[in-house]
C-alpha angles and dihedrals in degrees: 000000000000116000115246115264126243120263091252132356113212117188135180107211103177144000104218094200088059087061091058097262114148114245090227089062094057100092141104091264097054107025125067130188110187096166142345089278107066143023117199121197130185113211117197099209129143085284107033113230142178120229119204116196121194106217091199091056115027090193090062100087117152123194120194126181097237127152108208140137093228138007127191129178124223109257094235113103097209097058133056104217115158125193117203132192125196112172105310094336116106124191134175122202134187101219091191097058093025092233132137108237097188147339133196138171112221122218092220135039114274108229098177137008138170143165106266091185139348094286107027136070121208110216123193122195130177092276110012146039120224136187121214115194118199110257094030119110098227141010118267121227111241105177145335120260116254119247090240089070094055113126090011126132105237109226104168145013121189139176131206123250093255090046092234098109128053134184130195118198128199139164134207139174116267111214091185094060114125096019120124113282093014119120097176122115120240089251106047119206122208128185136184115208111197130191112211093197096051097030094225133126132212121199113220132181108237145121103215135016143179140177125233143173126213134170112234122211110277094008116130094206135035117268119232115224136188119207125189136167128212135178123205133174090270098048147299131278138192111210124198115187136166121247128193097013115208117215103235092051120085111249116262113237110234114248126208113177130176119253110216120224119185120237093256090057099064091138095043122116138169115278103171143022125194126177126209102213090189096056099025092235129143115214112203118190123192131205093253093056101263119142125205124191119204131183104237100218098048101022090231115161106239103179141355129185143132113263101172137033090206130063114277098216101176135030140174137185112279095221096179093065099015092247138105131278127194147161127235130203093265090062096253114149105211135182136190127195140178135327142221114236107148099220094037092042089057091050093048094044093051092047098046099028092239130166123230100068099064095110093050092048092052091048092050090048092054091047091054091049092049092048093050093245092139094160092056090044089052091051095050091046094047093048097041113135117261090000091291094160099023092101137125088257091060091049091051090048092055092045090056096047116104119248116250110228113258095020138085118269114272093247091054091048089051094050091044091058091045092052091050090050096054137251123022124229121239095267093052093044091051091048093053094044095042098090093048094047093044089056093047093241099130090145089067087076091057109034138108095246091058089051091051089051093050092045092073093060109019120023093186091054090048090051090053091051093047090051092053092043091049098232100154099182092055093041088056091047091052091049089052094049092047091051092241094133093150089067096053097076094042092050094045092052091046095054096033094244122145112200124193095269094183093056090042091051091048089054093048093048091055096051102033117013095184094052088043091060091049091048092049091051089051091051093047096045098046112143091237094051133275113326091205129035109264092226089056091050092052090049090054094052095042090050086063091044090245099149096156094056093043090051091049092051093047093047090053094045096045097044092112091062095219122179093238089059092066096109092049091048089052092050092049092054093043093054094050096040089056099042108015112023092171091060091048090048090053092048091050091045092055090052092222096151133044105168102069125114099274100192091049093048093043090055091050092045090054091051089049091053096247096125091108090067091056092048094046091048090049092061088058088071096053130088121248093258092047092048093050091047092051092048091049091051092048092053092043094050099046116352097178096048099041100037095093094050091044090053090049092050092045091050095050096045098033095121091048098046096036127240093246094059092043091051089050089049094055093042089051088063093037089237104159090168092055092045091048095051093043095048090042089064095049105030094085091056098041129087095189110122091209092056091053093046093048090048090054089049093048093047091049093050093047091050095248094143094158090055090049088052092049096049092045089053100042107030120092098182109068125096103256096201092051093046092047092054092046093051091048090053092045090061093205120199087232111051093189095107090053090047091052093050094047092046094049095047100035099253091137096128091051090047094052092046091049095046095044094047091049094048094248097132091139088068089054087059090046089051096053095035103042110011109041121342089181088076092061095106092055091046092051090048091050093050091050089050091056091048094248116183113273092228090056091049092048091047091050092048092049091050095058108104099173127082124265136166106280092194089063091049091052091048091050095052093037092055088054092045091240099118094133088060092079096043094103089051090048092050089050090053090051091051089051088058099253116170095186110139091218091062093054093041088059093046090049092052091049091049091050094048092046092041089229098162092296094171092063092046093050092048098044104036117081100181104073124090106254094201094055096041092043091053088049090053099046096091094031103048121349092198091057088048088051090052093050094045092047089050092055097035089241091168102177094044092048093049091050096048093046093047093047091050096036091241092154095148091057090043092051092050091048093049093049091050093041094060095198117147092197090054091049089050089054097050095040093055107142090229093057115108090206095057101095094045091050093048091052091052091047092053096038102038120003100050098041089050092050121095098174114096091208091059090054093043094055091045091052091048089051092052089048092047091053090044093239092156098158095049089042092057090048090051094048094046087049093058100030110033091039117059111272140135087269100050093106096038106134095205094049092047090050090048091052090052091049093049092048092047089053101041111014111025093173092071095054099083090049091052089050091056094045103040136050107165098083129105099277100193095045095046093045090050092049091047090051092050090049091053096252093132097156090051091049092047089049092050092051094044092047091054096042094248093143098163091055090045089053089051090055091049098049102029105037105018089038092215106140092166091054087047091052089052092047090050092052088050097049097029097193123147092233091054092049089047092053089047091049091053091051092047090049091051088051089052092245088141099169093045091046092051090049090052092048091049090052089050090044085219116150093168095105094048094127094060093040090053093048096049094041092051090047091050093044093238094144096145092055089043090057089057092049094046092048088054093045092048090062094067106016122058095196120156091222093054092054090042094053092043090057090047091049089053088053093048091050090046091239092147093156091057088046091055090050090047091050090049094057129064113285141154097218122139094240094181091056091049090048092051092050091048090049091051090048089050092245089142098163091054090044089051090054092047097047091045091053092058096035092239095163093176096061091034090058091052092047092050090054090059089047088055094245095130099162091049089048091055090049090051091049090051089054091047093051088196123143094217090053092050088049093052094045091047092052091049092049092048090048089054091040093241090148096168091057090038089056091052088054093041094055088058090050105045092062085069107075094202092057095048100083094052092046093051091045090054093054095041094046089057093043097245095142100148091046094052092046089050089049092051093045089051091053097054091083095052119115091235095048108143139190094267091062093053091044096050091046088054090052091049090051090049091052103038111008107030093163090068097047100083094050090047092050094049090053100041109019090122091059100048131087094249099196091056093047089046089057091048093048091049092051090049092047092236096154101173090050090046092053091047091053093048090051096049091042088058094243101132092164094061091039092055093046091049092050093049095044105038114011115106100181104060119218105190096184092052093047091049091054090050101043095054088062100051117125095204107066091197086077090056092053089046087053090054090053090045092053091048088056102039112009104030095152091057094049096097090055091049093049091049090055093047098041098105092056105036131103094234095199091057092047091051091052090050090052093045093049089051091045091232100118096126087057090065098047094119088051091051092049091049094049098041090086086073088066096225116169096224093048093045093050093046092049092046090051089052092051092048089050089051091044090231098153095168094057091041092054090048091049093050094048094046101042118039102183104106139086098276097181093051091049092047092052089049093051100040091082096040114134092230118079095219092058090050088051087053089052089052089049091052091051090049092049089053094047093250093139099166095052091046093048091045091057092045092049092047091053092037091238096157095171091054089048092051091050091050092050093049091047092052093064086205123131094210094054093049095046092045090054091046089051090049091053090050091047092055092042097245098145094168090056088049091055090046094054091050087057098041095043098035094139093045105050116077120234093233090053091052092047091049095049092045092050095044099045102027096248098141093123091052094046097044095092088054092051094048091050090048093053091048091053092050092050091050093050093049091051091051092050093050090052092052092048091052092050092048093048093050091051090049092052091049091050092049091051090053092050129050120317095249114062121209090209092056094053095039100048101033092242095291124121114206118203121174143156133081123277117251128244132030118316109268127170126221093266091059096244114140124238093037095292093300129134119328119235111271127196112259096214095231139074 
């Protein structure tokens, strides 16, 4: 029994960073997880790449250099299909087969894409969603994105299992979250659920969604569910709803359960949903790493915990364990699988048939049994997973249980649940059938009574029984009751049963009219013709008053419009004309039928009021003139009665008759109503201005004012001037149409004039209040033009409530000099809180004109437009213009007005306050005539008045920018030297210094003496850079900056002596240090070191060391380094001190130094000593750090070679061995060199340099000895054997072959081949080619270079060549040099040769006889070239026997050419062969001619017989008679019995007395005729007997007997050659006998 599972299994599969994936690449934008098979990561490195991780094998990590925006792997684990996106370009690759599966360029940017199944990509753009199936050329649009997902980041797109439902998920930030009345979360989720079948979308608020299918208890089919999670400001919910409900299934009750978020996760929300279809569990993952498990059917929360401290940004279904797998931002790949809740485990196990809960299910079953809950026990047993409890033991248990009163017995309850669930297993089936079988009543399971019994409770079960019992009438009845009418006809035909379809249809129509119509259509449209009379069907439907269904059936049945269907067509129209005239009208209008009773239908149509249709249709057959005449007559005869029909006709045929003529027609009869209704039907489709105008006229005259208003407002095609004038003349009570026309086409002035003059001022108010308030300015202007009373104008203006352009109103009244007129209205706007600039512009203008304290208004009010008001003031008062422009920073306008009016003081103040460099640049332009005056005002007035440092700063910058250095100094002296708020300003003082340094150096020293608040360091530095060294020195000295002062002395004034004196005076370490640096720069090394020692400053030790070493001042350097070592523990100091000891040969001090603690780089010192050839010092240094490698090298230079080798052995370093070896070779210590060399040659990379060393010095024997000595080493490698081979090839070629035969498997053969080729060692070269499996090169080498020929070896090689050209070259070579061995070579090469080419080679060389054995061996292939060559050879050898055999056996050759060649041959046998060739090619005359010439009668007879031609045989017989060869004549009659005609034989016998010779022929001929007659008589008898038997079986009188007079005539020869029954040819006559002559 399986052990119970844990509540939840949490597993970490991988750590992506451990696989080398950059942490920055682990994000939603660059990592994709399409399934539990693959992870795909894009890494944006120097070379972008895509990393593919196999989750089933963590060692399978593939990196590809791919530059793409997105990469996703196909979810299938057994294929490697990668989809890539770069911009709008999409590509799909099969990495396994290295093929491109598809490519497409999208028209829009792809913002999200994913694999929705194994073969289809889901692609989301800004507006649409597409699907791209592998193998299709382009994606297919599926649906448009909903507006609710606009500006959302798409995070998921999923599809249901049946691919009929789709959901798109996006998220966006919600800026309104947390505000009062807002329930939205800060991260808002939006989803679009789309039904593919219905083509409709539903927007839903949610963050994550998934589809699922479960099978509910008692449901025949799975139920499709949609689950989604959402978080709002008031909480979070998980919703589970049914989609696509199927009728037999019980409805799924919608679930909405709370999703718990802990207090610390206030900003957490769902990011992913996955559903385990197997277990029925929903896995919900949140952004903060919490996981929730819910049972899908009940919505119960099973488990909740935090599984990750980082965001899990992508998940997929973990199919292997029916769980969930995901990746967090740390790169952890995590999975979660199932649980162990007893009750829920039982439910899940029973639903999915899972193991793991067996023990709990059995325990629960026993508890129910013990507690007497037999019904619950029956349920758990019947639903147990994998049939765990559906066993014979369970059945026995239920049979033994006692029955509870008032309930069914337990066993019946158990079987009832089983039957509801579905199929029974074999034990349960046997148990149910056992009583029936035991009683021998098997037929009870398949009889009608059982069906009747089942019919009461289960109609489907009854149907099954009836089918097995073969009761057709009840089967049909069951089909009818179940509504399966489509199966009735099929079943009846199958079993040969014919039910009463009419009665059945009548029954169906009564209970289900819709199904009745379908059933009737099936009966009518049966492939064998209608099963019920159509009239009868219509009677049935009409008896139930089902006109619509009857009409539908008749329309379908009468669609062919056949003449014989006339009565039914009439009935169809009659029914609808009586009860549904509109339907009849539509049928008649479509002209579907033409065979109905027209008078009858016309009468009914007239009664139904459909006569107008007939009349209207009638006009369609008339000409234009006829139609107009008829219409005129109709209006003339009875205008009132016919007006409606005339309007209808005019409307329908308006385009044909022409609107102009129709308008004239109606106007002729002064029918405004008719004209109105006609034009009303066409005006919306017409663009004719006259039509629109006439319509307005007609509507006006008929009082349709609202229609006039509509057309005036909406139409764009009438003439506005014409309509305006008409409406004026019409003097309507409602002037709104006129107002609309004038408003639309800018006739406002005319409108106002008209309305005012006619006293219709109320319509003016209506116009500006209700129609278009934007026209108020023009209306006011118009009223002022007509001298309207001001009170009226003010009242009208105050009554306007809509908005209008105030600027235009001001312009209108200003143009008329009536600006004060609108002041009350302006004041009212101000009181209402208006902030419109135009209002305040107007008030400002009024204040300026009225001089009502305008300056205060312009300064205090911030709502007017300064540019407009300033412009208004320019000519009135420039100062007011200056105020307005300054208020609005109208720079250009202000500059112009102040320059024009010489207001430089105001301009200067404005510029200083404005602080705009660009503006200063403009006014300080050197070409400006106002520049000097402005500068004077700035210096004299604006700057002294200013108290803001920023004002001064910007002004100074402007002066500097324009390079006004003189004025700038004046300005600065004005505010610094003279008392002012800026006298102590540090920046300004510094600026003054800088300006003076740059432009007036003479003033600098005076400034130094007067001022002290400047930036000392900056000014001194600038002075230094400007060459004012004394000034800089004075500044530093004055402010006690002695080190900087020393720098000026020694660096800029270059006075080291003055610096030395200054240092002695000050005596500060920093000063000595600066002096030391200067002395060092001047290469006064000793003085510099003394200064540094006085300063006790080791900071510049690096430079001191470098210069002292370069100058060779090692003794002084020792002093300095000893001082420096006291305070600075720097490795370089100790290192240089050790080196200085070495350079001064103070080896004893060096030993003491090495013995104490130090931080020197001893190795570096040793190297430098070694380079300087201070070998004793280097020996001490390398010994102290046990650096055996460098010690060994040093010992070599000291001549201690043996010690050097010992040191190298201790070092064990290849480089050391290399150095020691080189030294030993250089000193010709070859024994020691070989010791070193043996340690080197085992390293393949060191071998070339070592060999080069020996070879370069000419030590060939020594290096060969070294290499030979190394072959026995344990680490001997291929390079050693290879290089030794090369050395042998170069210097000891006699040893190479032996070496190769022993070690060819361990050498680099290509390299040795090259060496052997360079050394011209051909046998060795051939050997190498052979063992290297290069037969082509081996064969070429042997043919080109080998002197001693080895035929057997070459033959073995040449049969293996890949290039057959070498083989043909070998044939040519053998012809030239080894001709006697050619047959053997050809025999070896025969299977691979092109024999035709070989024969041509032999023929061209004239050596064909040499290859006779080859030709014989290859002739079996029956090749024309070989056959002809061999035949030529036989002819040349005069071997006619073999030639004939060859020709008869092999037929591929030019027979005619050969025959012509042989027909004149001097030997008879060859001429016979020529005759044979002619015969074989049906050239009978040539063959017979040769045979006759050589008197070869037998050959001639054989040719004649082979020809099968009468003419050839009779010609030869005649020839024999002509030459008197009677025996040959007799022979040809025998041989050509079938070919010679009897009359020819009789004639020749009679003419030439050959009766004796022709008698055998005649006898045979008579025998054949007798046999044929006998056979015919037999056939006639058999035929006659069969005819008699047939007549006796049929009627007594035979038509054949009376028609043919009782005679049966049979004629015609039998086909084929005459054979007798025994199969002997020639009718069983004489066999052919040899004649004995030719």
